[in-house]
Structure formats: C-alpha cells, structure tokens
Amino acid sequence: MRTFKGGVHPGEMKEATCKKEIVDLDAPQEMVYPLSQHIGAPAKPCVKVGDMVCMGQLIGEADGMMSANIHASVSGKVKAIEKRLHPNGAMVPAIVIENDGCDTYMPPFDVPANKYQDLTRETLADMIKNAGIVGMGGAAFPTHVKLSPPPDAKIDYIIINGSECEPYLTSDHRAMLETPAEIVGGLKILLHAFGLHSGYIGIEDNKKDAIELLQLYAEKEKEKKIHIVPMKTKYPQGAEKQLIQVVTGRKVGPGKLPYQVGCIVLNIDTCCSILRAFRDRMPVIQRIVTLGGDALKNPMNVRVRVGTPFSYVLEQSGGFVEEPKKVLMGGPMMGTAVPNLTVPVIKGTSGILCLGERKARLEKEGACIRCAKCVYACPMNLLPNVLDSAARRNDFDMLKKQNISDCIECGSCAFICPARRRQVQQIRVAKVKMRSLQEKAK
C-alpha cells in the first residue's frame, strides 16, 4: 500500500458519521458573509444596505488576483455591512442579509458553452473565479490561481484528494459515495482544460466502499482514463506534498510548489464545485460539513449554506448532550477553535467539532526528553524540537535556517510527543511574529 515517510496514526473517530447520508439544512432568517473566506485580500462589497439580492448573486467582488468572489446563498435584503466575528476570532467586514425565505435564484455568470470540450484553460479559470471557488478542504486557496500556473510550467498530473485523513471528518467520504458522477465530471473538465488524458483520485484504504464505487465509475469512463489510487491510512496523507509523493513518486522540495513538479491537487468538494459551476452556473453558496464530537447529541453530515451561524447548524442537528468545552472548525489536528457559536459557516468549514470536558482537556506540558519521536513523525523532514525551542526564545534566524516556512502545521509532532510539548502551536505563533516583522520592515 502506497504511503510516505513520517506521519502518525490518530484514532479515526469516523464511525459516528461515515454511514449517515448527507442531510440538507434550511437557511435561518439572518445570514452573515465575511468578506474574508479565502487566503488573500478580502473581497470588496458590491451591494449596499437596503439592496434586495437574489440567491447566487455576487455580493463581494474579488479584490485582485489572490482573492475570491462571494455570493449570496439566500435571497433577501442587505441588512448591514459591518464587522462581524470570523471563525478565526478576528472581527472582519461582513455582509448581513435578512433571508426572505423565497430562494429566488439568479445565475451570477454565464458558462462558455454546453460542452466541457469547448473550454480552454483560460475560460475555465475565469469560470472558477466567477464562481468564487476555493480549496474546500480547509485551506481556502483561490482555485483559479492554482489553475493558472506560469506559462512555462508543464502540468501532467491532476490529482483529486480523497484522503480525508483528519479524525472525525467524513464529508468528503459521503460526497464520494453520494455524488461520484460529479467528482468524475469535475475531473474530466480539468483534464480537458490541461490537455491531459489521465487523472488520479487518491483515497485512503479506510474508505473501501468509496474506492470500489469510484472504481466502477472510472471503468465506465471512455473519454478520459481515471485512476483510483488506494493509499495507506495515515495522517497527514491529505497534505499536498505527501499526496503528490504517494501518487506520482515526485517530491516537492523545500520552498517549492506543486506546479513546479507538474502537479495540481484539488479537494473532492472543490472538484464537485467546478462541475456545478459549469453544469448549473452555481457559485459556491453551500458546502458539506461534518458535525461531530462527544458533546454532540446527533453527529451527522449536513449540506449547509455559506453564511449560516454555527449555533443554528448545531441546533438543527439536535443540540448537545453536554455543554461543549471547545468547538473546532475543522478536525482535531489542524482545526481552529472558534470563540463562540455566532460565527458563520464559511467556504473552508469542513467540520464543526464539539468536544466535551474529557476530550477537550489539555495535559500539562513537560520538558523535552530528547526522544526524537517528533523528528521521525514529521512528514516534512524538519526538526520540530529545534523549531519549538527557537520559537520559544524568538530566535528568528534559527527558525529561518531550519526552514520554518516548510512546516505544514499538521500537528504530528505535538500528537506524538510523550512530554505533551505543544510544538505546532509555538511554530504557528512564531510564523505570525515573523510575518509581522516583515510587514513592519516594508
């Protein structure tokens, strides 16, 4: 079974939701759309207070290349444009819409033709930008940027990431089981745009039903060759560089990007969003979210409209068996602790994880015992113990020397540490400090 060097084996915790079909949730009366739902510059509002908007209408326009459009997921009246709480804890500009309950839909853009064979790479990138598609696995990197490599870059691998290696999360697994045709259809569009005949879908072997189903769809495909690549279940198998190494055998070196080794990697839900944009002229106005954790009464997978408050989503799922001690957006390894439940679902919300007292409790941090387990676990071949020590004493020269920018913040080091050192948290803080210093220097 294909795998990579390093990594860890946290408990999967997927049993509670992996067999449950996706449930569609209605939208609440008030919807909140942060203008920062992606990596890069916030979108600019293109509506004003008092405007009536339709579902699908553009309300936030991408501000530059590294930005993404934002669309209304309901029809109604623009109630306010003001700062609201973001899941990352910051107060950011947001558009608030009062839902009229009518869901009056207005396609926000046109597609070039009714056949994907008529698409060029440029028209595909434009369509994706118009649809506001970003990396739906959590990174929220604007997809049109990823699909616009330099002219001299030769892309020969399109890889769809079906790993879903984070514990608890099963939204991609359910998408593979319930919408396999959309995944294959989105991949075919991408392959045509890049002039490729073969595409790849990497899936961990703990999802055997998804592997078998997509294999059936791949075997029926005549226009393109679809390869289903089973991979050993190991965290972080879903990281881009690790996935590329497993599927292609190519290594993305320090400071390098996937396109520099001829690869583009997209998430399952991102691939489905591309097909929906082309087929239905539908922008990103909804996403599949896993609701899990020991504090939740009814763990499940739901299809939620972007802009829906966490509180409403959790209430519709049945509420809590105990008051959660911590709520994470995403999984337990790389997820973000949200400040409260008023924050809205955004494009990068792959899961809402509600942890009770027992699961959320942090063990006391001890001194490093020099066991080197973190070194062996690091999938990026870094020295987490050295990075941790340098971060705590603000030794930025050492952090640069040890290639801190290559850290993908997967948390494998903190997970495996017998002394319960919180290396990844220290590295994250150090990165923020270094960015701040760079901005001041400019």
GROMACS .gro file of C-alpha atoms in nm:
model
  442
    1MET     CA    1   0.000   0.000   0.000
    2ARG     CA    2   0.137   0.341  -0.100
    3THR     CA    3   0.243   0.579   0.176
    4PHE     CA    4   0.502   0.840   0.273
    5LYS     CA    5   0.779   0.874   0.531
    6GLY     CA    6   0.673   1.003   0.873
    7GLY     CA    7   0.322   1.077   0.990
    8VAL     CA    8   0.114   0.943   1.279
    9HIS     CA    9  -0.192   0.726   1.341
   10PRO     CA   10  -0.451   0.914   1.549
   11GLY     CA   11  -0.781   0.741   1.623
   12GLU     CA   12  -1.010   0.779   1.321
   13MET     CA   13  -1.330   0.862   1.515
   14LYS     CA   14  -1.532   0.841   1.191
   15GLU     CA   15  -1.777   0.565   1.283
   16ALA     CA   16  -2.047   0.802   1.409
   17THR     CA   17  -2.095   0.978   1.072
   18CYS     CA   18  -1.940   0.776   0.788
   19LYS     CA   19  -2.257   0.569   0.730
   20LYS     CA   20  -2.500   0.860   0.755
   21GLU     CA   21  -2.631   1.020   0.439
   22ILE     CA   22  -2.593   1.396   0.392
   23VAL     CA   23  -2.887   1.596   0.527
   24ASP     CA   24  -2.984   1.928   0.366
   25LEU     CA   25  -3.043   2.209   0.616
   26ASP     CA   26  -3.268   2.509   0.555
   27ALA     CA   27  -3.125   2.858   0.595
   28PRO     CA   28  -3.201   3.073   0.903
   29GLN     CA   29  -3.352   3.422   0.897
   30GLU     CA   30  -3.018   3.606   0.921
   31MET     CA   31  -2.713   3.513   0.714
   32VAL     CA   32  -2.362   3.653   0.765
   33TYR     CA   33  -2.099   3.658   0.488
   34PRO     CA   34  -1.747   3.754   0.598
   35LEU     CA   35  -1.557   3.915   0.312
   36SER     CA   36  -1.251   3.709   0.413
   37GLN     CA   37  -1.333   3.347   0.330
   38HIS     CA   38  -1.013   3.269   0.145
   39ILE     CA   39  -0.637   3.316   0.152
   40GLY     CA   40  -0.554   3.659   0.014
   41ALA     CA   41  -0.716   4.002   0.005
   42PRO     CA   42  -1.074   4.032   0.136
   43ALA     CA   43  -1.346   4.074  -0.125
   44LYS     CA   44  -1.497   4.420  -0.179
   45PRO     CA   45  -1.872   4.461  -0.115
   46CYS     CA   46  -2.063   4.529  -0.438
   47VAL     CA   47  -2.403   4.577  -0.272
   48LYS     CA   48  -2.523   4.838  -0.024
   49VAL     CA   49  -2.752   4.836   0.278
   50GLY     CA   50  -3.116   4.815   0.171
   51ASP     CA   51  -3.049   4.634  -0.158
   52MET     CA   52  -3.262   4.331  -0.246
   53VAL     CA   53  -3.047   4.040  -0.360
   54CYS     CA   54  -3.113   3.703  -0.520
   55MET     CA   55  -2.965   3.368  -0.423
   56GLY     CA   56  -2.644   3.326  -0.622
   57GLN     CA   57  -2.595   3.698  -0.672
   58LEU     CA   58  -2.243   3.842  -0.641
   59ILE     CA   59  -2.221   4.043  -0.318
   60GLY     CA   60  -1.844   4.053  -0.265
   61GLU     CA   61  -1.608   4.101  -0.558
   62ALA     CA   62  -1.255   3.960  -0.563
   63ASP     CA   63  -1.002   4.234  -0.493
   64GLY     CA   64  -0.703   4.133  -0.702
   65MET     CA   65  -0.564   3.802  -0.827
   66MET     CA   66  -0.527   3.643  -0.483
   67SER     CA   67  -0.889   3.688  -0.377
   68ALA     CA   68  -1.227   3.523  -0.438
   69ASN     CA   69  -1.583   3.628  -0.516
   70ILE     CA   70  -1.857   3.584  -0.255
   71HIS     CA   71  -2.221   3.517  -0.344
   72ALA     CA   72  -2.547   3.530  -0.151
   73SER     CA   73  -2.675   3.186  -0.053
   74VAL     CA   74  -3.030   3.317   0.006
   75SER     CA   75  -3.248   3.587  -0.143
   76GLY     CA   76  -3.345   3.882   0.073
   77LYS     CA   77  -3.247   4.228   0.190
   78VAL     CA   78  -2.899   4.354   0.277
   79LYS     CA   79  -2.944   4.437   0.644
   80ALA     CA   80  -2.596   4.562   0.729
   81ILE     CA   81  -2.235   4.582   0.612
   82GLU     CA   82  -2.033   4.580   0.930
   83LYS     CA   83  -1.764   4.398   1.122
   84ARG     CA   84  -1.869   4.056   1.250
   85LEU     CA   85  -1.684   3.776   1.427
   86HIS     CA   86  -1.495   3.540   1.198
   87PRO     CA   87  -1.431   3.174   1.291
   88ASN     CA   88  -1.062   3.262   1.331
   89GLY     CA   89  -1.152   3.500   1.616
   90ALA     CA   90  -1.100   3.828   1.428
   91MET     CA   91  -1.361   4.097   1.368
   92VAL     CA   92  -1.380   4.132   0.989
   93PRO     CA   93  -1.605   4.322   0.745
   94ALA     CA   94  -1.913   4.116   0.661
   95ILE     CA   95  -2.239   4.147   0.469
   96VAL     CA   96  -2.554   4.061   0.666
   97ILE     CA   97  -2.863   3.953   0.468
   98GLU     CA   98  -3.216   3.910   0.601
   99ASN     CA   99  -3.349   3.594   0.439
  100ASP     CA  100  -3.690   3.635   0.272
  101GLY     CA  101  -3.738   3.258   0.253
  102CYS     CA  102  -3.811   3.265  -0.123
  103ASP     CA  103  -3.473   3.143  -0.254
  104THR     CA  104  -3.517   3.345  -0.572
  105TYR     CA  105  -3.221   3.229  -0.779
  106MET     CA  106  -3.024   3.434  -1.029
  107PRO     CA  107  -2.733   3.267  -1.212
  108PRO     CA  108  -2.443   3.506  -1.149
  109PHE     CA  109  -2.237   3.421  -1.459
  110ASP     CA  110  -2.253   3.251  -1.797
  111VAL     CA  111  -2.059   2.943  -1.897
  112PRO     CA  112  -1.873   2.943  -2.230
  113ALA     CA  113  -2.068   2.657  -2.390
  114ASN     CA  114  -2.273   2.349  -2.306
  115LYS     CA  115  -1.982   2.109  -2.361
  116TYR     CA  116  -1.669   2.093  -2.149
  117GLN     CA  117  -1.473   2.017  -2.468
  118ASP     CA  118  -1.523   2.383  -2.563
  119LEU     CA  119  -1.337   2.504  -2.252
  120THR     CA  120  -0.984   2.639  -2.267
  121ARG     CA  121  -0.768   2.665  -1.958
  122GLU     CA  122  -0.823   3.042  -1.953
  123THR     CA  123  -1.203   3.017  -1.979
  124LEU     CA  124  -1.202   2.751  -1.707
  125ALA     CA  125  -1.001   2.974  -1.474
  126ASP     CA  126  -1.237   3.266  -1.544
  127MET     CA  127  -1.542   3.049  -1.476
  128ILE     CA  128  -1.392   2.927  -1.149
  129LYS     CA  129  -1.305   3.281  -1.043
  130ASN     CA  130  -1.659   3.398  -1.125
  131ALA     CA  131  -1.798   3.112  -0.916
  132GLY     CA  132  -1.582   3.201  -0.614
  133ILE     CA  133  -1.436   2.851  -0.590
  134VAL     CA  134  -1.161   2.798  -0.332
  135GLY     CA  135  -0.995   2.498  -0.172
  136MET     CA  136  -1.285   2.341   0.018
  137GLY     CA  137  -1.067   2.112   0.228
  138GLY     CA  138  -0.999   2.399   0.470
  139ALA     CA  139  -0.708   2.589   0.314
  140ALA     CA  140  -0.943   2.811   0.104
  141PHE     CA  141  -0.672   2.890  -0.152
  142PRO     CA  142  -0.838   3.055  -0.458
  143THR     CA  143  -0.872   2.776  -0.714
  144HIS     CA  144  -0.840   2.998  -1.022
  145VAL     CA  145  -0.489   3.090  -0.903
  146LYS     CA  146  -0.394   2.725  -0.861
  147LEU     CA  147  -0.517   2.653  -1.215
  148SER     CA  148  -0.315   2.942  -1.362
  149PRO     CA  149   0.048   2.829  -1.332
  150PRO     CA  150   0.323   3.015  -1.521
  151PRO     CA  151   0.316   2.958  -1.899
  152ASP     CA  152   0.638   2.757  -1.888
  153ALA     CA  153   0.503   2.514  -1.626
  154LYS     CA  154   0.424   2.172  -1.770
  155ILE     CA  155   0.134   2.013  -1.582
  156ASP     CA  156   0.099   1.639  -1.634
  157TYR     CA  157  -0.083   1.527  -1.317
  158ILE     CA  158  -0.427   1.637  -1.193
  159ILE     CA  159  -0.486   1.473  -0.853
  160ILE     CA  160  -0.814   1.479  -0.662
  161ASN     CA  161  -0.758   1.449  -0.288
  162GLY     CA  162  -0.997   1.197  -0.135
  163SER     CA  163  -0.775   1.118   0.164
  164GLU     CA  164  -0.974   1.299   0.434
  165CYS     CA  165  -0.712   1.196   0.689
  166GLU     CA  166  -0.835   1.422   0.975
  167PRO     CA  167  -1.011   1.230   1.254
  168TYR     CA  168  -1.391   1.273   1.276
  169LEU     CA  169  -1.434   1.430   0.931
  170THR     CA  170  -1.636   1.229   0.676
  171SER     CA  171  -1.785   1.497   0.449
  172ASP     CA  172  -1.560   1.405   0.154
  173HIS     CA  173  -1.626   1.034   0.214
  174ARG     CA  174  -2.001   1.092   0.191
  175ALA     CA  175  -1.955   1.308  -0.121
  176MET     CA  176  -1.764   1.024  -0.287
  177LEU     CA  177  -2.047   0.782  -0.205
  178GLU     CA  178  -2.339   1.012  -0.290
  179THR     CA  179  -2.207   1.224  -0.578
  180PRO     CA  180  -1.941   1.018  -0.759
  181ALA     CA  181  -2.059   1.137  -1.101
  182GLU     CA  182  -1.993   1.499  -1.001
  183ILE     CA  183  -1.639   1.413  -0.892
  184VAL     CA  184  -1.559   1.233  -1.217
  185GLY     CA  185  -1.731   1.507  -1.418
  186GLY     CA  186  -1.530   1.782  -1.250
  187LEU     CA  187  -1.207   1.589  -1.304
  188LYS     CA  188  -1.286   1.544  -1.676
  189ILE     CA  189  -1.330   1.921  -1.713
  190LEU     CA  190  -0.992   1.980  -1.551
  191LEU     CA  191  -0.820   1.717  -1.764
  192HIS     CA  192  -0.956   1.863  -2.085
  193ALA     CA  193  -0.853   2.216  -1.989
  194PHE     CA  194  -0.493   2.100  -1.935
  195GLY     CA  195  -0.487   1.871  -2.239
  196LEU     CA  196  -0.442   1.555  -2.032
  197HIS     CA  197  -0.584   1.209  -2.089
  198SER     CA  198  -0.538   1.062  -1.739
  199GLY     CA  199  -0.647   1.184  -1.396
  200TYR     CA  200  -0.596   1.049  -1.043
  201ILE     CA  201  -0.813   1.022  -0.733
  202GLY     CA  202  -0.622   0.930  -0.416
  203ILE     CA  203  -0.830   0.764  -0.142
  204GLU     CA  204  -0.716   0.619   0.192
  205ASP     CA  205  -0.788   0.249   0.235
  206ASN     CA  206  -1.022   0.306   0.530
  207LYS     CA  207  -1.281   0.412   0.268
  208LYS     CA  208  -1.306   0.086   0.077
  209ASP     CA  209  -1.667   0.149  -0.025
  210ALA     CA  210  -1.567   0.479  -0.188
  211ILE     CA  211  -1.271   0.315  -0.361
  212GLU     CA  212  -1.494   0.042  -0.505
  213LEU     CA  213  -1.769   0.280  -0.617
  214LEU     CA  214  -1.537   0.528  -0.786
  215GLN     CA  215  -1.351   0.239  -0.949
  216LEU     CA  216  -1.680   0.136  -1.112
  217TYR     CA  217  -1.731   0.489  -1.244
  218ALA     CA  218  -1.371   0.502  -1.363
  219GLU     CA  219  -1.407   0.176  -1.556
  220LYS     CA  220  -1.717   0.309  -1.737
  221GLU     CA  221  -1.534   0.623  -1.847
  222LYS     CA  222  -1.437   0.619  -2.216
  223GLU     CA  223  -1.324   0.977  -2.286
  224LYS     CA  224  -1.062   1.001  -2.010
  225LYS     CA  225  -0.861   0.750  -1.809
  226ILE     CA  226  -0.940   0.782  -1.437
  227HIS     CA  227  -0.701   0.611  -1.195
  228ILE     CA  228  -0.824   0.535  -0.842
  229VAL     CA  229  -0.518   0.522  -0.615
  230PRO     CA  230  -0.573   0.341  -0.279
  231MET     CA  231  -0.335   0.470  -0.012
  232LYS     CA  232  -0.238   0.358   0.333
  233THR     CA  233  -0.440   0.526   0.607
  234LYS     CA  234  -0.201   0.760   0.780
  235TYR     CA  235  -0.207   1.124   0.889
  236PRO     CA  236  -0.137   1.367   0.713
  237GLN     CA  237  -0.191   1.172   0.391
  238GLY     CA  238  -0.410   1.455   0.261
  239ALA     CA  239  -0.130   1.714   0.265
  240GLU     CA  240  -0.046   1.820  -0.091
  241LYS     CA  241   0.321   1.731  -0.090
  242GLN     CA  242   0.265   1.391   0.071
  243LEU     CA  243  -0.021   1.310  -0.168
  244ILE     CA  244   0.191   1.403  -0.470
  245GLN     CA  245   0.477   1.183  -0.350
  246VAL     CA  246   0.246   0.886  -0.295
  247VAL     CA  247   0.057   0.914  -0.625
  248THR     CA  248   0.341   1.017  -0.857
  249GLY     CA  249   0.666   0.939  -0.677
  250ARG     CA  250   0.773   1.302  -0.723
  251LYS     CA  251   0.898   1.510  -0.432
  252VAL     CA  252   0.812   1.877  -0.388
  253GLY     CA  253   1.130   2.022  -0.242
  254PRO     CA  254   1.169   2.290   0.027
  255GLY     CA  255   1.014   2.618  -0.079
  256LYS     CA  256   0.870   2.462  -0.396
  257LEU     CA  257   0.507   2.446  -0.511
  258PRO     CA  258   0.320   2.150  -0.667
  259TYR     CA  259   0.308   2.303  -1.016
  260GLN     CA  260   0.689   2.306  -1.017
  261VAL     CA  261   0.684   1.925  -1.028
  262GLY     CA  262   0.400   1.918  -1.280
  263CYS     CA  263   0.112   1.855  -1.038
  264ILE     CA  264  -0.214   2.022  -0.937
  265VAL     CA  265  -0.407   1.890  -0.636
  266LEU     CA  266  -0.773   1.969  -0.565
  267ASN     CA  267  -1.012   1.864  -0.291
  268ILE     CA  268  -1.317   1.642  -0.354
  269ASP     CA  269  -1.570   1.920  -0.280
  270THR     CA  270  -1.371   2.167  -0.492
  271CYS     CA  271  -1.391   1.925  -0.784
  272CYS     CA  272  -1.769   1.895  -0.739
  273SER     CA  273  -1.799   2.274  -0.723
  274ILE     CA  274  -1.626   2.304  -1.061
  275LEU     CA  275  -1.881   2.072  -1.220
  276ARG     CA  276  -2.174   2.256  -1.060
  277ALA     CA  277  -2.036   2.588  -1.183
  278PHE     CA  278  -2.013   2.456  -1.539
  279ARG     CA  279  -2.334   2.249  -1.542
  280ASP     CA  280  -2.567   2.461  -1.329
  281ARG     CA  281  -2.397   2.805  -1.328
  282MET     CA  282  -2.393   2.767  -0.949
  283PRO     CA  283  -2.130   2.952  -0.743
  284VAL     CA  284  -2.006   2.833  -0.405
  285ILE     CA  285  -2.309   2.901  -0.185
  286GLN     CA  286  -2.318   2.575   0.009
  287ARG     CA  287  -2.087   2.303   0.135
  288ILE     CA  288  -2.092   1.970   0.317
  289VAL     CA  289  -1.999   1.991   0.686
  290THR     CA  290  -1.933   1.707   0.930
  291LEU     CA  291  -2.086   1.765   1.274
  292GLY     CA  292  -1.903   1.553   1.530
  293GLY     CA  293  -1.756   1.525   1.877
  294ASP     CA  294  -1.856   1.369   2.207
  295ALA     CA  295  -2.060   1.672   2.318
  296LEU     CA  296  -2.296   1.646   2.020
  297LYS     CA  297  -2.625   1.458   2.051
  298ASN     CA  298  -2.654   1.355   1.686
  299PRO     CA  299  -2.328   1.352   1.484
  300MET     CA  300  -2.404   1.377   1.113
  301ASN     CA  301  -2.309   1.523   0.775
  302VAL     CA  302  -2.510   1.820   0.658
  303ARG     CA  303  -2.523   2.034   0.345
  304VAL     CA  304  -2.518   2.389   0.478
  305ARG     CA  305  -2.546   2.724   0.306
  306VAL     CA  306  -2.246   2.950   0.343
  307GLY     CA  307  -2.329   3.225   0.595
  308THR     CA  308  -2.529   3.006   0.835
  309PRO     CA  309  -2.434   3.059   1.204
  310PHE     CA  310  -2.281   2.761   1.383
  311SER     CA  311  -2.548   2.793   1.654
  312TYR     CA  312  -2.828   2.733   1.401
  313VAL     CA  313  -2.650   2.437   1.241
  314LEU     CA  314  -2.593   2.267   1.577
  315GLU     CA  315  -2.948   2.340   1.693
  316GLN     CA  316  -3.091   2.182   1.377
  317SER     CA  317  -2.879   1.871   1.435
  318GLY     CA  318  -3.034   1.815   1.779
  319GLY     CA  319  -2.808   2.010   2.013
  320PHE     CA  320  -2.574   1.883   2.282
  321VAL     CA  321  -2.558   1.601   2.535
  322GLU     CA  322  -2.330   1.824   2.741
  323GLU     CA  323  -2.211   2.181   2.711
  324PRO     CA  324  -1.905   2.172   2.481
  325LYS     CA  325  -1.579   2.277   2.638
  326LYS     CA  326  -1.431   2.357   2.299
  327VAL     CA  327  -1.572   2.390   1.947
  328LEU     CA  328  -1.340   2.349   1.650
  329MET     CA  329  -1.387   2.443   1.287
  330GLY     CA  330  -1.225   2.152   1.105
  331GLY     CA  331  -1.067   1.845   1.261
  332PRO     CA  332  -0.881   1.796   1.591
  333MET     CA  333  -0.534   1.801   1.432
  334MET     CA  334  -0.546   2.123   1.230
  335GLY     CA  335  -0.880   2.275   1.322
  336THR     CA  336  -0.935   2.624   1.462
  337ALA     CA  337  -1.104   2.679   1.800
  338VAL     CA  338  -1.391   2.921   1.744
  339PRO     CA  339  -1.460   3.198   2.001
  340ASN     CA  340  -1.838   3.136   2.015
  341LEU     CA  341  -2.122   2.986   1.816
  342THR     CA  342  -2.236   3.308   1.648
  343VAL     CA  343  -1.966   3.267   1.382
  344PRO     CA  344  -2.090   3.164   1.036
  345VAL     CA  345  -2.012   2.867   0.816
  346ILE     CA  346  -1.761   2.983   0.553
  347LYS     CA  347  -1.627   2.815   0.239
  348GLY     CA  348  -1.346   2.646   0.434
  349THR     CA  349  -1.569   2.494   0.704
  350SER     CA  350  -1.519   2.120   0.653
  351GLY     CA  351  -1.641   2.028   1.001
  352ILE     CA  352  -1.778   2.155   1.330
  353LEU     CA  353  -1.633   1.951   1.614
  354CYS     CA  354  -1.788   1.987   1.961
  355LEU     CA  355  -1.566   1.849   2.237
  356GLY     CA  356  -1.680   1.782   2.592
  357GLU     CA  357  -1.476   1.819   2.911
  358ARG     CA  358  -1.293   1.486   2.870
  359LYS     CA  359  -1.192   1.527   2.506
  360ALA     CA  360  -1.101   1.897   2.531
  361ARG     CA  361  -0.881   1.864   2.839
  362LEU     CA  362  -0.514   1.951   2.781
  363GLU     CA  363  -0.248   1.756   2.964
  364LYS     CA  364   0.025   1.950   3.140
  365GLU     CA  365   0.323   2.031   2.920
  366GLY     CA  366   0.655   1.879   3.029
  367ALA     CA  367   1.019   1.930   2.936
  368CYS     CA  368   1.155   1.785   2.612
  369ILE     CA  369   1.307   1.441   2.684
  370ARG     CA  370   1.508   1.428   2.357
  371CYS     CA  371   1.335   1.113   2.234
  372ALA     CA  372   1.319   1.242   1.873
  373LYS     CA  373   0.971   1.097   1.814
  374CYS     CA  374   0.863   1.430   1.667
  375VAL     CA  375   1.156   1.417   1.423
  376TYR     CA  376   1.057   1.072   1.297
  377ALA     CA  377   0.690   1.174   1.275
  378CYS     CA  378   0.742   1.499   1.082
  379PRO     CA  379   0.625   1.438   0.723
  380MET     CA  380   0.830   1.738   0.603
  381ASN     CA  381   1.162   1.605   0.740
  382LEU     CA  382   1.202   1.903   0.973
  383LEU     CA  383   1.330   1.915   1.333
  384PRO     CA  384   1.019   2.013   1.534
  385ASN     CA  385   1.207   2.006   1.865
  386VAL     CA  386   1.459   2.260   1.734
  387LEU     CA  387   1.184   2.476   1.582
  388ASP     CA  388   0.993   2.463   1.912
  389SER     CA  389   1.295   2.570   2.114
  390ALA     CA  390   1.383   2.853   1.872
  391ALA     CA  391   1.021   2.973   1.863
  392ARG     CA  392   1.003   2.998   2.242
  393ARG     CA  393   1.311   3.222   2.254
  394ASN     CA  394   1.217   3.423   1.940
  395ASP     CA  395   1.531   3.312   1.757
  396PHE     CA  396   1.407   3.404   1.411
  397ASP     CA  397   1.743   3.346   1.244
  398MET     CA  398   1.742   2.986   1.363
  399LEU     CA  399   1.380   2.943   1.252
  400LYS     CA  400   1.471   3.054   0.900
  401LYS     CA  401   1.776   2.829   0.900
  402GLN     CA  402   1.555   2.535   0.999
  403ASN     CA  403   1.305   2.611   0.718
  404ILE     CA  404   1.007   2.700   0.936
  405SER     CA  405   0.813   2.806   0.624
  406ASP     CA  406   0.808   2.440   0.511
  407CYS     CA  407   0.611   2.337   0.822
  408ILE     CA  408   0.255   2.248   0.715
  409GLU     CA  409   0.132   2.275   1.078
  410CYS     CA  410  -0.015   1.925   1.068
  411GLY     CA  411   0.036   1.873   1.443
  412SER     CA  412   0.201   1.531   1.411
  413CYS     CA  413   0.484   1.646   1.640
  414ALA     CA  414   0.251   1.757   1.920
  415PHE     CA  415   0.038   1.444   1.884
  416ILE     CA  416   0.330   1.202   1.918
  417CYS     CA  417   0.520   1.389   2.193
  418PRO     CA  418   0.530   1.189   2.523
  419ALA     CA  419   0.609   1.513   2.711
  420ARG     CA  420   0.298   1.677   2.560
  421ARG     CA  421   0.506   1.962   2.417
  422ARG     CA  422   0.289   2.187   2.202
  423GLN     CA  423   0.544   2.236   1.924
  424VAL     CA  424   0.300   2.315   1.644
  425GLN     CA  425   0.131   2.590   1.846
  426GLN     CA  426   0.470   2.753   1.913
  427ILE     CA  427   0.557   2.729   1.543
  428ARG     CA  428   0.229   2.893   1.444
  429VAL     CA  429   0.287   3.181   1.684
  430ALA     CA  430   0.643   3.223   1.555
  431LYS     CA  431   0.519   3.240   1.195
  432VAL     CA  432   0.277   3.519   1.289
  433LYS     CA  433   0.556   3.711   1.464
  434MET     CA  434   0.786   3.672   1.165
  435ARG     CA  435   0.518   3.794   0.923
  436SER     CA  436   0.454   4.092   1.147
  437LEU     CA  437   0.824   4.181   1.150
  438GLN     CA  438   0.842   4.150   0.771
  439GLU     CA  439   0.544   4.383   0.727
  440LYS     CA  440   0.698   4.640   0.962
  441ALA     CA  441   1.026   4.620   0.770
  442LYS     CA  442   0.842   4.708   0.449
   0.00000   0.00000   0.00000
